[in-house]
mmCIF file of C-alpha atoms in Angstrom:
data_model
loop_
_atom_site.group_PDB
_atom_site.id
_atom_site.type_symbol
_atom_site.label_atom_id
_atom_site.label_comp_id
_atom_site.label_asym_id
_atom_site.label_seq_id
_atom_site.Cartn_x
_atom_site.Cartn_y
_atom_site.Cartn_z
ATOM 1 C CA UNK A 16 11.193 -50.091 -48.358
ATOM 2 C CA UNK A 17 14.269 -48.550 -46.220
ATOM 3 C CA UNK A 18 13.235 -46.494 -43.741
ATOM 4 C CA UNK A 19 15.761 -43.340 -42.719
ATOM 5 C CA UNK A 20 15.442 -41.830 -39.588
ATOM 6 C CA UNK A 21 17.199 -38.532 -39.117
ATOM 7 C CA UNK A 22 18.066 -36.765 -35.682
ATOM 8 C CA UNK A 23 17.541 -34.381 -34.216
ATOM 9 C CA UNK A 24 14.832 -32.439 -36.315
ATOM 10 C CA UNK A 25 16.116 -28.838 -35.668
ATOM 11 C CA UNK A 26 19.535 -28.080 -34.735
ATOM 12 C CA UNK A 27 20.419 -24.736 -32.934
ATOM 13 C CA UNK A 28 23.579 -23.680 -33.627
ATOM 14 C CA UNK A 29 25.903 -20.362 -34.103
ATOM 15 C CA UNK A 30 28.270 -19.757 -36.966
ATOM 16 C CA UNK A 31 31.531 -21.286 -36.136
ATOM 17 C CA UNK A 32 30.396 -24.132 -34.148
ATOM 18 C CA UNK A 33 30.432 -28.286 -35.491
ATOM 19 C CA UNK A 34 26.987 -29.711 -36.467
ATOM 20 C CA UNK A 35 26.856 -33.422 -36.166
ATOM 21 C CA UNK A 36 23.782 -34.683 -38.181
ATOM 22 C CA UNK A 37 22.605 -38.598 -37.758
ATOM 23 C CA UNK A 38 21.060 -40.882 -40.251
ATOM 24 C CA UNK A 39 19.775 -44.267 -39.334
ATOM 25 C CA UNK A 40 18.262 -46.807 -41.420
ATOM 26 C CA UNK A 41 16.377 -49.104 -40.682
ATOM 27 C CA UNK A 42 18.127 -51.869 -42.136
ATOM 28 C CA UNK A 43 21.782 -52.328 -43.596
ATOM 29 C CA UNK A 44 22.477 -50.416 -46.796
ATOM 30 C CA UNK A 45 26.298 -50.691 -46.394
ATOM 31 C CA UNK A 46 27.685 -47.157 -47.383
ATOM 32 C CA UNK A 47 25.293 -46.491 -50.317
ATOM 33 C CA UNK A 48 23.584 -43.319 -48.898
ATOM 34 C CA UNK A 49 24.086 -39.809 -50.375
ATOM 35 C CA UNK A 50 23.514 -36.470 -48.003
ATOM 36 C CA UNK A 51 21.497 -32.741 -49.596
ATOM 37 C CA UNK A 52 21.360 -29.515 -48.483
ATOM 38 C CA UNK A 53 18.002 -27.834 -49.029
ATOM 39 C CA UNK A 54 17.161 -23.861 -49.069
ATOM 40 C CA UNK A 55 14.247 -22.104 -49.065
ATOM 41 C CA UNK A 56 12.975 -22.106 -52.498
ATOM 42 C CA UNK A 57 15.990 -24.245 -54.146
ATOM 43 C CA UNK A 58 16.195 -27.765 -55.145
ATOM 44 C CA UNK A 59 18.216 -29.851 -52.935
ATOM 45 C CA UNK A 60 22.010 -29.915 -53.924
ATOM 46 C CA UNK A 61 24.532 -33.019 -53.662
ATOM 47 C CA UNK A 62 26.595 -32.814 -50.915
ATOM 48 C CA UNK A 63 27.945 -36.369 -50.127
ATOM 49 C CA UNK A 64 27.595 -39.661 -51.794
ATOM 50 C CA UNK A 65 28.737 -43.556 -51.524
ATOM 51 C CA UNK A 66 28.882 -41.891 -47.298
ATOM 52 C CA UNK A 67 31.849 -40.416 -47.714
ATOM 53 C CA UNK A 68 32.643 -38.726 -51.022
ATOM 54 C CA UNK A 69 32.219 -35.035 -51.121
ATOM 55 C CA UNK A 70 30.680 -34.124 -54.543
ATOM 56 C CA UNK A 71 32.284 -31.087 -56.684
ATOM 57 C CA UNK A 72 32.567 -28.113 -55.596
ATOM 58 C CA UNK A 73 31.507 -29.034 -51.743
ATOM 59 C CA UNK A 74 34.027 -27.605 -48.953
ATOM 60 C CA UNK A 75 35.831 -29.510 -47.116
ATOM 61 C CA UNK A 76 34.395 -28.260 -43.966
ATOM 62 C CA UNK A 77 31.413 -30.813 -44.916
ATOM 63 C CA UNK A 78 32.495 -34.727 -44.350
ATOM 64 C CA UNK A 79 30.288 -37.978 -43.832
ATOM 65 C CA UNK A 80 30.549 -41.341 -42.818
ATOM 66 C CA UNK A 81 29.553 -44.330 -41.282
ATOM 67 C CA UNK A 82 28.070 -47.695 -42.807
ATOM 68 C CA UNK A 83 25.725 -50.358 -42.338
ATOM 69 C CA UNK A 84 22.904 -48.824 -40.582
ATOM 70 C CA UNK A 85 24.548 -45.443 -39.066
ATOM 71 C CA UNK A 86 25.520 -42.678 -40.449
ATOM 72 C CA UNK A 87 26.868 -38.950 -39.912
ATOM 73 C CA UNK A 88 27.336 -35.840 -41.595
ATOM 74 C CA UNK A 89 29.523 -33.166 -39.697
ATOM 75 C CA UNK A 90 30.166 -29.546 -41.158
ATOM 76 C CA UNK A 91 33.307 -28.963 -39.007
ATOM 77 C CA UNK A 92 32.614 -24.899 -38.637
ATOM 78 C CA UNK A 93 29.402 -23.690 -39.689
ATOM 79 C CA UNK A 94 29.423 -20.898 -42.522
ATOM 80 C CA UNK A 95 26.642 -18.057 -42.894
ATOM 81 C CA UNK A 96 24.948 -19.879 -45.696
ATOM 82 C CA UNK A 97 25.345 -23.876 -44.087
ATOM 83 C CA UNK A 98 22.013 -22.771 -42.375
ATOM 84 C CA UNK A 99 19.656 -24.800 -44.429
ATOM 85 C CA UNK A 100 17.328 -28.366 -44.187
ATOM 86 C CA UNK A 101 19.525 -31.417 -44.807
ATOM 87 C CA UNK A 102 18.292 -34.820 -46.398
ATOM 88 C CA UNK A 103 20.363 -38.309 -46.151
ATOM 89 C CA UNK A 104 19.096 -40.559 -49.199
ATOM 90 C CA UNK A 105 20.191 -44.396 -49.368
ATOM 91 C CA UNK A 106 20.220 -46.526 -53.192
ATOM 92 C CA UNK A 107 21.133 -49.893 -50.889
ATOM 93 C CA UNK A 108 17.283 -51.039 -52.057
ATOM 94 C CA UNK A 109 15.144 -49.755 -54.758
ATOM 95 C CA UNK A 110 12.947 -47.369 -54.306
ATOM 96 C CA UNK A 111 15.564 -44.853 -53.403
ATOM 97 C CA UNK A 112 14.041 -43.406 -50.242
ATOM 98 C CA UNK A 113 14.973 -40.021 -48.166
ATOM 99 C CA UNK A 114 15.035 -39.031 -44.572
ATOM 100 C CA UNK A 115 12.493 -36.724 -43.148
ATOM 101 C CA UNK A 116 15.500 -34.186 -42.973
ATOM 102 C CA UNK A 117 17.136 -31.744 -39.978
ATOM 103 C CA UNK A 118 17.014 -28.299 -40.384
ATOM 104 C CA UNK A 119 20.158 -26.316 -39.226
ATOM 105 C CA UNK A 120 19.189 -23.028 -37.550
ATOM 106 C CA UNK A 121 20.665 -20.142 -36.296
ATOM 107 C CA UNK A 122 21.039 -20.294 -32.457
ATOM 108 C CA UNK B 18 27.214 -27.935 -66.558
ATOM 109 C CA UNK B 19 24.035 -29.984 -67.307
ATOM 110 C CA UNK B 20 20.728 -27.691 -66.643
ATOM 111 C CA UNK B 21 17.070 -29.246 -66.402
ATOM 112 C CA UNK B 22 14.112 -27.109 -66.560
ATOM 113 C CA UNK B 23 10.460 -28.516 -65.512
ATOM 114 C CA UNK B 24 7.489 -27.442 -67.656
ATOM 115 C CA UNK B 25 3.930 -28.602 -67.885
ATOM 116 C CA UNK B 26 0.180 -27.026 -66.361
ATOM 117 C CA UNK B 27 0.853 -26.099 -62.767
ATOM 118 C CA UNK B 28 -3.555 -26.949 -61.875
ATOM 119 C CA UNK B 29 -4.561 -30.643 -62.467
ATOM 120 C CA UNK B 30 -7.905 -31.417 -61.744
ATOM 121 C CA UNK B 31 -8.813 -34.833 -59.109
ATOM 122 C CA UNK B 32 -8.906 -38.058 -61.596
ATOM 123 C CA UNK B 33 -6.911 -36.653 -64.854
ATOM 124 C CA UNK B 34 -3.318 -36.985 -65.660
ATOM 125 C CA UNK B 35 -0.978 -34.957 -64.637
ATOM 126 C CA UNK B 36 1.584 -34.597 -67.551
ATOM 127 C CA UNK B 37 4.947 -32.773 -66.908
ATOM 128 C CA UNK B 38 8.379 -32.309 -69.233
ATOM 129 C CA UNK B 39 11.875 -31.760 -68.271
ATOM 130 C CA UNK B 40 14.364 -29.799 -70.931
ATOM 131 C CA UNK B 41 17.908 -30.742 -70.712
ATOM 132 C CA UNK B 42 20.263 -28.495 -71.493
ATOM 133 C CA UNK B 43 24.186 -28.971 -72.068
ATOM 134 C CA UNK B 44 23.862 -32.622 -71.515
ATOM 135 C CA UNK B 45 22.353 -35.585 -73.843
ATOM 136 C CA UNK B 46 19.146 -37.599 -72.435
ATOM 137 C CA UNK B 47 20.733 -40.596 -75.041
ATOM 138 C CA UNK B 48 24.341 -40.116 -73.343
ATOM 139 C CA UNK B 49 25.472 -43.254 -71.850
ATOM 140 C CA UNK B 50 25.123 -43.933 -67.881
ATOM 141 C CA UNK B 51 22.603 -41.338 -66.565
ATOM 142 C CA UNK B 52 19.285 -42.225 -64.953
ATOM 143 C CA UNK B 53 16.712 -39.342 -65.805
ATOM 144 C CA UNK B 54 14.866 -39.340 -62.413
ATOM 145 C CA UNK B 55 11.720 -37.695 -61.406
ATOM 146 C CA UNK B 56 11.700 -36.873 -57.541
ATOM 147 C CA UNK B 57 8.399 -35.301 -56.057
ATOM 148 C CA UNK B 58 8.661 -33.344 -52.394
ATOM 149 C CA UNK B 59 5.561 -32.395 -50.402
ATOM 150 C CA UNK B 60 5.001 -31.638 -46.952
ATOM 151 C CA UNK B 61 3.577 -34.961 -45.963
ATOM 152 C CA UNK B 62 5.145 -36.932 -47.738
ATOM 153 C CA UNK B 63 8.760 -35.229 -48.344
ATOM 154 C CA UNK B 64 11.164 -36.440 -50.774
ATOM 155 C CA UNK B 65 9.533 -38.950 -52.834
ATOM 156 C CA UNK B 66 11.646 -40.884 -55.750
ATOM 157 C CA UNK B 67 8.995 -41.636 -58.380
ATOM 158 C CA UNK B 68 11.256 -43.414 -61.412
ATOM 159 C CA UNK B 69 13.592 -42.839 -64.190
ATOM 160 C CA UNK B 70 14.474 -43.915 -67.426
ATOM 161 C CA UNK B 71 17.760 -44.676 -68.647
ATOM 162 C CA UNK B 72 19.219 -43.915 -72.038
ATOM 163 C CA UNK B 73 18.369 -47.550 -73.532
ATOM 164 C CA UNK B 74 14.960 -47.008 -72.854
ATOM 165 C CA UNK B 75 14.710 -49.197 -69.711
ATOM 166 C CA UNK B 76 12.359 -47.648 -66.859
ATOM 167 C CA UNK B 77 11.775 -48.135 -63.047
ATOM 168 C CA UNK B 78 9.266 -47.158 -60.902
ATOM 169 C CA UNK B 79 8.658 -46.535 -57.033
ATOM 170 C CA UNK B 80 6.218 -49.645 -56.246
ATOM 171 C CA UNK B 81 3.983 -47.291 -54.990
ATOM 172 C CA UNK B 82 3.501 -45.346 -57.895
ATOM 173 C CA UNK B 83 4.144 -48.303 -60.520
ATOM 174 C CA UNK B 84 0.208 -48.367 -61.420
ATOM 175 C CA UNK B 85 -0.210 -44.764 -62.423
ATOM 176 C CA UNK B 86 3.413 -43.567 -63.816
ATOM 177 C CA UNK B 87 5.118 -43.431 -67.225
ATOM 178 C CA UNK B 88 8.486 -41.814 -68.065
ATOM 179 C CA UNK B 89 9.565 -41.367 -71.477
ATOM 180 C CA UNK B 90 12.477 -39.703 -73.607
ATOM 181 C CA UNK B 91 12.057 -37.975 -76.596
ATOM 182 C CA UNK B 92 16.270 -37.740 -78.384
ATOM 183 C CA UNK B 93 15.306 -35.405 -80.675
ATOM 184 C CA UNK B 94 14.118 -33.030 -78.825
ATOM 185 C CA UNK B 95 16.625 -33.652 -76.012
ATOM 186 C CA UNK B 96 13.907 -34.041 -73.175
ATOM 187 C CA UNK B 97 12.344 -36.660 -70.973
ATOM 188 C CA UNK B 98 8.686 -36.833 -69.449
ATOM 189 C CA UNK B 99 6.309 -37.982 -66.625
ATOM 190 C CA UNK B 100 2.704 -38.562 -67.159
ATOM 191 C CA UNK B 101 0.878 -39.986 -63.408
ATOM 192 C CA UNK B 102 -2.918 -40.797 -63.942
ATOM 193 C CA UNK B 103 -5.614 -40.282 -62.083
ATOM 194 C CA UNK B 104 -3.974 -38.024 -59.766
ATOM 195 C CA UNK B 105 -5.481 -37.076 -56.145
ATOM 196 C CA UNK B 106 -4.724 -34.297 -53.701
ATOM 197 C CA UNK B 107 -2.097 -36.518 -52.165
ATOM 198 C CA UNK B 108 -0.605 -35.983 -55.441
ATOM 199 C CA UNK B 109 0.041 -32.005 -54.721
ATOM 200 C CA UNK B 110 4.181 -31.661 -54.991
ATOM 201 C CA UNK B 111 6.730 -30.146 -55.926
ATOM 202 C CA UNK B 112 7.935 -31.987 -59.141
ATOM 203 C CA UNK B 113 12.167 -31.847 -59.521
ATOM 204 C CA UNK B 114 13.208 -33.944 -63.028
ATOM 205 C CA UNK B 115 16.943 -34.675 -62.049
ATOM 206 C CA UNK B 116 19.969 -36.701 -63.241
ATOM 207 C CA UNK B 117 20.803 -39.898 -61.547
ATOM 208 C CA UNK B 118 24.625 -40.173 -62.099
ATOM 209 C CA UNK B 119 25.922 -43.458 -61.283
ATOM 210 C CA UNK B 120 29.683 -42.133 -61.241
ATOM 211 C CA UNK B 121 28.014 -40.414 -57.797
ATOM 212 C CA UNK B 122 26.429 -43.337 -56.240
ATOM 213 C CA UNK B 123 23.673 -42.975 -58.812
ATOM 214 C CA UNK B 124 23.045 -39.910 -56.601
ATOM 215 C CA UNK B 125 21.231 -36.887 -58.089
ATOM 216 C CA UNK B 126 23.736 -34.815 -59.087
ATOM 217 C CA UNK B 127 21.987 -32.319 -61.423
ATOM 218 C CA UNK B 128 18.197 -30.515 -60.221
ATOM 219 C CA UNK B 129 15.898 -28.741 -62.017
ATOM 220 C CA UNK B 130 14.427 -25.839 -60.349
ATOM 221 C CA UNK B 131 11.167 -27.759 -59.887
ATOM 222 C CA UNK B 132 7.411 -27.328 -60.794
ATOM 223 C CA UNK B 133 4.548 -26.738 -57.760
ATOM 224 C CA UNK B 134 1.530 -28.776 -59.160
ATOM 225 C CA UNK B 135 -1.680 -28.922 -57.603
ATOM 226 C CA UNK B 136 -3.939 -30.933 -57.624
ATOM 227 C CA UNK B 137 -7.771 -29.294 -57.241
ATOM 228 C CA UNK B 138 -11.194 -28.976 -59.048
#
C-alpha cells in the first residue's frame, strides 16, 4: 500500500503567521490526495481534495498543491480555531491510506 | 446537508463480532455515486480505511481487513452496516461511517460523529 509521510509532526506557530504542511508519498499518486483537519473530539473535516480543490465552505486562507509524490498544504494566516491535527489522504491506489498527521500548535 | 450517526455496543469481547450501524439522514444510501465508507482511527494505528459499499451493492475492502469484514445496506431503512469478526484488542477504534463522494475525489466529504469501541473481556 501507499505510504504518506507527513512533516514535521508538531508545528509551533502564532496566530497570524503561514503554516506550510508536507505530504510525501511514497510512490506517485499524481494529484489524487485529499487534506483533514482534526479537533479534539470531532471527526476529521474535508479540507482539500484532487490537491488542490478547496471543499465547501473552506476559506481561502487554506490552499494545497503539488503532485506526483509531494505535496503541501499552506493556511496563509493562521486563525484562532486553524489550531488543530491535520491528515493528507491519497485514492491514487486502493486501500485509501492516511498520513500519520501534524498537529498545529500554538507557539 | 447529509448527517450520519454511528450506533452499535460500545464493549466487544476478544474473538466475537463486532457489529456497528450508521443512520443516514437527509441523504439516500441507494442515491447514485456515493461510496458508504467505514474509516476506523486509533492511536497506533491512526486513520484506517476499512471498505465501503456502493449503492449497486458492490463492496471493497482494505486487504488487510478483507478476511474478517462485511458492509451491507439496508434501503428501507436508509442505513448501512459493518460487522468485523473475531475482533482483537488491535481492533480498539474509533469507528467514523462516512460518505465517499466521488464529485470530491471520492474524498470523505460527510462524517459521522464516530463510535469508541473496545475491545476487552
Amino acid at each position: 500500500e501507499i505510504v504518506l509521510t507527513q512533516s514535521p509532526a508538531t508545528l509551533s506557530l502564532s496566530p497570524g503567521e503561514r503554516a506550510t504542511l508536507s505530504c510525501g508519498a511514497s510512490q506517485a499518486i499524481n494529484t489524487y490526495l485529499a487534506w483533514y483537519q482534526q479537533k479534539p473530539g470531532q471527526a476529521p473535516r474535508l479540507l482539500i481534495y484532487d490537491a488542490s480543490n478547496r471543499a465547501t465552505g473552506i476559506p481561502a486562507r487554506f490552499s494545497g498543491s503539488g503532485s506526483g509524490t509531494d505535496f503541501t498544504l499552506t493556511i496563509s494566516s493562521l486563525e484562532p480555531e486553524d489550531f488543530a491535527v491535520y491528515y493528507c489522504q491519497q485514492r491514487s491506489r486502493w486501500p485509501p491510506t492516511f498520513g500519520g498527521g501534524t498537529k498545529v500548535e500554538v507557539k | 446537508q447529509v448527517q450520519l450517526q454511528e450506533s452499535g455496543p460500545r464493549l466487544v469481547k476478544p474473538s466475537e463480532t463486532l457489529a456497528l450501524t450508521c443512520t443516514v439522514s437527509s441523504g439516500s444510501v441507494s442515491s447514485g455515486s456515493y461510496y458508504w465508507s467505514w474509516i476506523r482511527q486509533s492511536p497506533v494505528k491512526g486513520l484506517e480505511w476499512i471498505g465501503h459499499i456502493y449503492y449497486t451493492g458492490d463492496t471493497k475492502f482494505n486487504p488487510s481487513l478483507k478476511s474478517r469484514v462485511t458492509i451491507s445496506v439496508d434501503t428501507s431503512q436508509n442505513q448501512f452496516s459493518l460487522r468485523l469478526t473475531s475482533v482483537t484488542a488491535a481492533d480498539t477504534a474509533v469507528y467514523y461511517c462516512v460518505r465517499a463522494n466521488p464529485f470530491v475525489g471520492t474524498a470523505a466529504d460527510y462524517w459521522g460523529r464516530g463510535i469508541l469501541v473496545t475491545v476487552s473481556s
